[in-house]
PDB file of C-alpha atoms in Angstrom:
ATOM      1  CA  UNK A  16     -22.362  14.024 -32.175  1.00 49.00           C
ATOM      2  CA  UNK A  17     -18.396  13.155 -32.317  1.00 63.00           C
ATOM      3  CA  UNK A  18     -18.671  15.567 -28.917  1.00 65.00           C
ATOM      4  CA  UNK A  19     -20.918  14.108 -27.279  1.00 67.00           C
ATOM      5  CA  UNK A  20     -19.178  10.533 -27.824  1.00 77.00           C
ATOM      6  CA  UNK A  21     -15.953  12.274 -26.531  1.00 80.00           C
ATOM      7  CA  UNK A  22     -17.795  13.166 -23.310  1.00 84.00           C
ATOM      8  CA  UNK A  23     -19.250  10.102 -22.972  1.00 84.00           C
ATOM      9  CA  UNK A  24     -16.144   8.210 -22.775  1.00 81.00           C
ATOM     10  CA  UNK A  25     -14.240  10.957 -20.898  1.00 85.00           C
ATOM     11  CA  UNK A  26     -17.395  10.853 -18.268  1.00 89.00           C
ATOM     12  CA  UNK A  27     -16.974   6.774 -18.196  1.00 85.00           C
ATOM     13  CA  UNK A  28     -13.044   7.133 -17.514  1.00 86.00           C
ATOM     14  CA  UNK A  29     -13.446   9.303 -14.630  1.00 88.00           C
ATOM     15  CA  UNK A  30     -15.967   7.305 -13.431  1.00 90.00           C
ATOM     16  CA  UNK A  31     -14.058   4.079 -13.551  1.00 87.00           C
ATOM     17  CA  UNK A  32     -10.861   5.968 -12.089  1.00 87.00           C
ATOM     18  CA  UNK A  33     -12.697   7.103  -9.115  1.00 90.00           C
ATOM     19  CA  UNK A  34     -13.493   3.423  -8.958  1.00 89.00           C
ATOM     20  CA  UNK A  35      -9.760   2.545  -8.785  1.00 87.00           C
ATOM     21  CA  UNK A  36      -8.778   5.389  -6.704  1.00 87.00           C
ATOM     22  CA  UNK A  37     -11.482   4.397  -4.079  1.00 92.00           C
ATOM     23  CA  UNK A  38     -10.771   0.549  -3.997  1.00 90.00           C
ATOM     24  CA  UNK A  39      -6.856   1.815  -3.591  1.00 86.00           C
ATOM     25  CA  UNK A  40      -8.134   4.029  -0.263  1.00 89.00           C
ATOM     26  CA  UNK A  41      -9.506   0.711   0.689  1.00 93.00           C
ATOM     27  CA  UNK A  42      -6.422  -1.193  -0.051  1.00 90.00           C
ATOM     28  CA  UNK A  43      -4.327   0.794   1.995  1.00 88.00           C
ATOM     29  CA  UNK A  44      -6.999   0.711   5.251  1.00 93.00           C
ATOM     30  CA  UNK A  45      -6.829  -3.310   4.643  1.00 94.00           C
ATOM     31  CA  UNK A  46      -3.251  -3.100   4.819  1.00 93.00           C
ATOM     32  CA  UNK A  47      -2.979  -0.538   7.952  1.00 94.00           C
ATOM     33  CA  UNK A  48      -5.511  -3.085   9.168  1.00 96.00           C
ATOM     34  CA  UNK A  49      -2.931  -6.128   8.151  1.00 95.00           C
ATOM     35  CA  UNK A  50       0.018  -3.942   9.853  1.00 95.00           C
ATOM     36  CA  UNK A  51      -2.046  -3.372  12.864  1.00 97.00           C
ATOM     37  CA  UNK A  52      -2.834  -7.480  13.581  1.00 97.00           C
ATOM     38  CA  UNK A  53       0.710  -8.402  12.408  1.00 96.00           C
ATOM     39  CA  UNK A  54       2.200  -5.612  15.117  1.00 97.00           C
ATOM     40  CA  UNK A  55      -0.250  -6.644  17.954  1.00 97.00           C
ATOM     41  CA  UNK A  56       0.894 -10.345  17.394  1.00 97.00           C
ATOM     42  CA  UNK A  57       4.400  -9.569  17.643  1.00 97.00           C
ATOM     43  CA  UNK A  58       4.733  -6.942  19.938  1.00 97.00           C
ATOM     44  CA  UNK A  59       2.603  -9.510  22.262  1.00 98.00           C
ATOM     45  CA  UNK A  60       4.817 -12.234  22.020  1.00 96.00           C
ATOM     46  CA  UNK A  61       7.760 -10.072  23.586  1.00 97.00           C
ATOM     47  CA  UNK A  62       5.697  -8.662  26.531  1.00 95.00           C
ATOM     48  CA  UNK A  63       5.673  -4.905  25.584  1.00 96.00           C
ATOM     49  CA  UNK A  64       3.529  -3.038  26.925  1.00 96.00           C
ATOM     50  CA  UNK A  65       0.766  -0.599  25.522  1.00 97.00           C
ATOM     51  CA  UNK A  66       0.504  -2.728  22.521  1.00 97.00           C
ATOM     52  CA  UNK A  67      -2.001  -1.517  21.112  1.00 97.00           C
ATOM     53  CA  UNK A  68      -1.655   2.053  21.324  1.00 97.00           C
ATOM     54  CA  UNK A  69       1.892   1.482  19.965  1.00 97.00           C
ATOM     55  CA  UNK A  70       0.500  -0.844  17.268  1.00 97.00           C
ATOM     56  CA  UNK A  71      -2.253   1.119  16.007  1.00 97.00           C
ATOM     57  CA  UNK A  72       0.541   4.253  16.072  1.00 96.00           C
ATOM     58  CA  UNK A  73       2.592   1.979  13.589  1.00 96.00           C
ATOM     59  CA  UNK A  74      -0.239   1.218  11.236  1.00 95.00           C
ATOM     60  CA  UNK A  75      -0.905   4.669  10.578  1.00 92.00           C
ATOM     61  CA  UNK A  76       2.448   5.630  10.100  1.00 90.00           C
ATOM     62  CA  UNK A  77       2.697   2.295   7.428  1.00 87.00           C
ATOM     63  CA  UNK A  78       0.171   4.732   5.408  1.00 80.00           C
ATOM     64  CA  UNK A  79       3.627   6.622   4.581  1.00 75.00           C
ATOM     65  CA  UNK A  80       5.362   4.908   1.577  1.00 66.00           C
ATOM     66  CA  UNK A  81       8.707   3.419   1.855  1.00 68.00           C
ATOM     67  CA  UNK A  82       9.062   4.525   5.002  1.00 76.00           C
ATOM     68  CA  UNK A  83       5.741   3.363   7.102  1.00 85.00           C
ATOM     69  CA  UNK A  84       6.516   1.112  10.325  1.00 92.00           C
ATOM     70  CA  UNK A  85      10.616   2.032   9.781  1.00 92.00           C
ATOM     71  CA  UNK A  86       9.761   5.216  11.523  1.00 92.00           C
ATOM     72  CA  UNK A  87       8.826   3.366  14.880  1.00 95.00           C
ATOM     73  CA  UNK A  88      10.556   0.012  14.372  1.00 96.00           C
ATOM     74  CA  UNK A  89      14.255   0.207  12.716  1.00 96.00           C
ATOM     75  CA  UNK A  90      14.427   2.973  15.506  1.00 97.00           C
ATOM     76  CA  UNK A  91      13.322   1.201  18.807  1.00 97.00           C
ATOM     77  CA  UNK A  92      15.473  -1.672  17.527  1.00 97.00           C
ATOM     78  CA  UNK A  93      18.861   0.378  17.574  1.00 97.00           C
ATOM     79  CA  UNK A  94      17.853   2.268  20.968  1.00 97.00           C
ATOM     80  CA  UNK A  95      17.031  -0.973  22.580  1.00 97.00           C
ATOM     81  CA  UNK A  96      20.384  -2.490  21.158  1.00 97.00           C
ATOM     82  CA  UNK A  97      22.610   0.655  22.197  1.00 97.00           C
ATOM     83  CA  UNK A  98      20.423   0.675  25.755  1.00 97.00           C
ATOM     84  CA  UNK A  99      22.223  -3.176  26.028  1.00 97.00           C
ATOM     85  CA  UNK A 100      19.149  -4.766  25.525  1.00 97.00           C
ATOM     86  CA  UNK A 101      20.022  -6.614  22.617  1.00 97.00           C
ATOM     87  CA  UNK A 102      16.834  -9.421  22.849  1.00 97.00           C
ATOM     88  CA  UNK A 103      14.344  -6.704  22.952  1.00 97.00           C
ATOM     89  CA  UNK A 104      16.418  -5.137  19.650  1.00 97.00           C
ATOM     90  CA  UNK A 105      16.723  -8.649  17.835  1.00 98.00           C
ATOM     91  CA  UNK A 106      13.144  -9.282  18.555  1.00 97.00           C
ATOM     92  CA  UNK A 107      11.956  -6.236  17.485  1.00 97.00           C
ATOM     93  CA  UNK A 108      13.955  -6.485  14.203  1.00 97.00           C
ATOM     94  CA  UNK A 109      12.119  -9.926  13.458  1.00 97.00           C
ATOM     95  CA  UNK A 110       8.723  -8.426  14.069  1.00 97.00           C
ATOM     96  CA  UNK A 111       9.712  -5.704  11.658  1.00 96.00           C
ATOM     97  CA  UNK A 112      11.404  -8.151   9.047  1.00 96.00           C
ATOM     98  CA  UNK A 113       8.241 -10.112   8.932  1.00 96.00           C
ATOM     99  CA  UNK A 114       6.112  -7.577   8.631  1.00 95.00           C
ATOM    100  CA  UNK A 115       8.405  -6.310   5.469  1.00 91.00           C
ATOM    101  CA  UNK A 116       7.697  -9.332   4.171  1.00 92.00           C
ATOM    102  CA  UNK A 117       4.174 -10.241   4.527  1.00 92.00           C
ATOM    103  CA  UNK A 118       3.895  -6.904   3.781  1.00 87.00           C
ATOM    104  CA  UNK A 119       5.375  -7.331   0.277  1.00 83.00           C
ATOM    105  CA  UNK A 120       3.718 -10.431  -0.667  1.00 88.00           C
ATOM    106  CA  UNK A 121       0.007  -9.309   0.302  1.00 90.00           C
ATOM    107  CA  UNK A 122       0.152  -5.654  -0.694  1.00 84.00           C
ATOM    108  CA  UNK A 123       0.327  -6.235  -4.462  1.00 81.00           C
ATOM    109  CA  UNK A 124      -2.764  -8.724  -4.403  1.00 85.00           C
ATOM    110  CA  UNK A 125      -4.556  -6.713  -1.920  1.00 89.00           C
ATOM    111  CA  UNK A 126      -4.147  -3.317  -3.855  1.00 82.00           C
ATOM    112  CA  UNK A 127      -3.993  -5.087  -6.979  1.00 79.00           C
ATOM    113  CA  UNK A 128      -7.895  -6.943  -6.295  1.00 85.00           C
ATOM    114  CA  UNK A 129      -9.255  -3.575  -4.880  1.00 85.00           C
ATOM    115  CA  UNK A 130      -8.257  -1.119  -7.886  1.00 81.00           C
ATOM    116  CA  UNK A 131      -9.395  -4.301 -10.749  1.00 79.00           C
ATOM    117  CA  UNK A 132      -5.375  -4.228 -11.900  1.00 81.00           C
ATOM    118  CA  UNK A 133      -3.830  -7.500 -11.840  1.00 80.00           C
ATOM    119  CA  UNK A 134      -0.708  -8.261  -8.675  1.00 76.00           C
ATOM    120  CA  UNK A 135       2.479  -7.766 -11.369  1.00 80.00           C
ATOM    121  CA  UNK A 136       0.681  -4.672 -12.821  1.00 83.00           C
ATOM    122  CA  UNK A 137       0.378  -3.192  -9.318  1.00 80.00           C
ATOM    123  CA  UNK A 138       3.615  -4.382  -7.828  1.00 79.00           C
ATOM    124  CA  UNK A 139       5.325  -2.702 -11.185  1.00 86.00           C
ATOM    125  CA  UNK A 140       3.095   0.540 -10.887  1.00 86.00           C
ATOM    126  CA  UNK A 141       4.829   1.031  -7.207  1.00 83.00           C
ATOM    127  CA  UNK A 142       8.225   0.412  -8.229  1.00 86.00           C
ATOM    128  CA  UNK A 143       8.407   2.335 -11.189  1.00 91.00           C
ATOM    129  CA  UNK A 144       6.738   5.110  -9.291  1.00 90.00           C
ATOM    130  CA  UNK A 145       8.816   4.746  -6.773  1.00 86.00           C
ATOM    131  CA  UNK A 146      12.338   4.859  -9.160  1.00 90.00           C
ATOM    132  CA  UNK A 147      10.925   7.589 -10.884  1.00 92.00           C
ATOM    133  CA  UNK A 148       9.218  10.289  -8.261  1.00 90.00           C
ATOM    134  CA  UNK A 149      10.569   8.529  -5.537  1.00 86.00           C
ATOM    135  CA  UNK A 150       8.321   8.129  -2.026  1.00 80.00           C
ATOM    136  CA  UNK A 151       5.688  10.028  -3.470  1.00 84.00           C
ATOM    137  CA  UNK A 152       5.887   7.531  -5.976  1.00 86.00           C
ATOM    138  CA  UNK A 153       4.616   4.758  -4.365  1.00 81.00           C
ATOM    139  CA  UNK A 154       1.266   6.485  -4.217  1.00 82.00           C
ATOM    140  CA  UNK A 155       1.023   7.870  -7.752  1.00 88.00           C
ATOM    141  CA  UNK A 156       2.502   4.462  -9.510  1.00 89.00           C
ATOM    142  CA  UNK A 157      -0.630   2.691  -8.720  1.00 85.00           C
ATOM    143  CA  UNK A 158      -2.870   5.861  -9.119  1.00 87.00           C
ATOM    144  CA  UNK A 159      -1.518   6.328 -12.788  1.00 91.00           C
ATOM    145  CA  UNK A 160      -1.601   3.022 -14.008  1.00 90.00           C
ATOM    146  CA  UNK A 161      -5.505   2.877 -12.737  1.00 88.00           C
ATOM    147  CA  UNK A 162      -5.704   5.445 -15.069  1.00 89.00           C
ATOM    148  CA  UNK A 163      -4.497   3.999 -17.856  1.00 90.00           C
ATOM    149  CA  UNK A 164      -6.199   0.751 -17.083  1.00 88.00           C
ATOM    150  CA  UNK A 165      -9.576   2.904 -16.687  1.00 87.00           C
ATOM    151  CA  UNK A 166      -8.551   4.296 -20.856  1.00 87.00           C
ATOM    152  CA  UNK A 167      -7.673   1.245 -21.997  1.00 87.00           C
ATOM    153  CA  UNK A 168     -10.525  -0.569 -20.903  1.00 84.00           C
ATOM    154  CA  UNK A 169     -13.250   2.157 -21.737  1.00 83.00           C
ATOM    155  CA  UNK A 170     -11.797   1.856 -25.496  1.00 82.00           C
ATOM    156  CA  UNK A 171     -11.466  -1.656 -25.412  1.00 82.00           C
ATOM    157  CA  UNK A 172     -15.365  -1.472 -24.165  1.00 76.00           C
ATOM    158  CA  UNK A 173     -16.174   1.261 -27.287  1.00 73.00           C
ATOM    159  CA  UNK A 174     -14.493  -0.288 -29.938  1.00 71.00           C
ATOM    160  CA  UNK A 175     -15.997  -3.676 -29.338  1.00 70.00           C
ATOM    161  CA  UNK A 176     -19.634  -1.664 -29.185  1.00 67.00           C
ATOM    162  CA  UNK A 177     -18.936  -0.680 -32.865  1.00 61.00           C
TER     163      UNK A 177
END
């Protein structure tokens, strides 16, 4: 009997983590999705061409943590400085500043509504992943604390059914 009940709720926390897991895949397509609007704006603005080729390359890069739309962006801005033209470089350094920060005000409510954890909870997830397994972090933060948020609230669940 005690066996079964220890399946039970193992079966009920993998279920709900698979949950989490899948609502953070969707998270990060959202965001791509976010980085991929916010890029097409911008890089419209400035009259570059192949927007969205280039745009939709920088939204799946933005899948990488910490580094994401640096690759392209932080890049293309020095070239296009050193190349003399500095308006292309400042403007491209805006577009990539704003994204930065839209990025880092919608990414822990976006993630954070998808995987059932509330914004803080997310937000410190990442950042103590980050500090503590570094880039790879930023994936597994999140990922781990659905976890424990799946165990703590399949106990919570079972001890309040006793």
């Amino acid at each position: 009997m005690i066996m079964a009940n220890k399946m039970e709720f193992l079966k009920k926390i993998i279920n709900d983590t698979e949950k989490g897991i899948k609502g953070y895949i969707k998270a990060q397509v959202k965001l791509m999705f976010i980085t991929f609007i916010i890029m097409s704006i911008g890089l419209t603005i400035i009259d570059v061409p192949y927007v969205i080729l280039i745009s939709l390359g920088i939204a799946i890069l933005d899948i990488i943590p910490v580094l994401g739309a640096g690759l392209v962006m932080i890049p293309w801005s020095i070239i296009s400085f050193i190349a003399g033209q500095n308006k292309m470089g400042i403007n491209l350094s805006i577009i990539y500043i704003v994204l930065l920060i839209l990025r880092q005000i919608i990414e822990p409510k976006i993630v954070g509504k998808e995987i059932g954890l509330r914004p803080l909870y997310t937000f410190v997830a990442t950042i103590l992943g980050a500090a503590i397994l570094g880039p790879l972090g930023v994936i597994l933060g999140p990922i781990i604390a659905i976890i424990i948020n799946s165990i703590a609230r399949i106990k919570k669940d079972s001890d309040e059914e006793r």
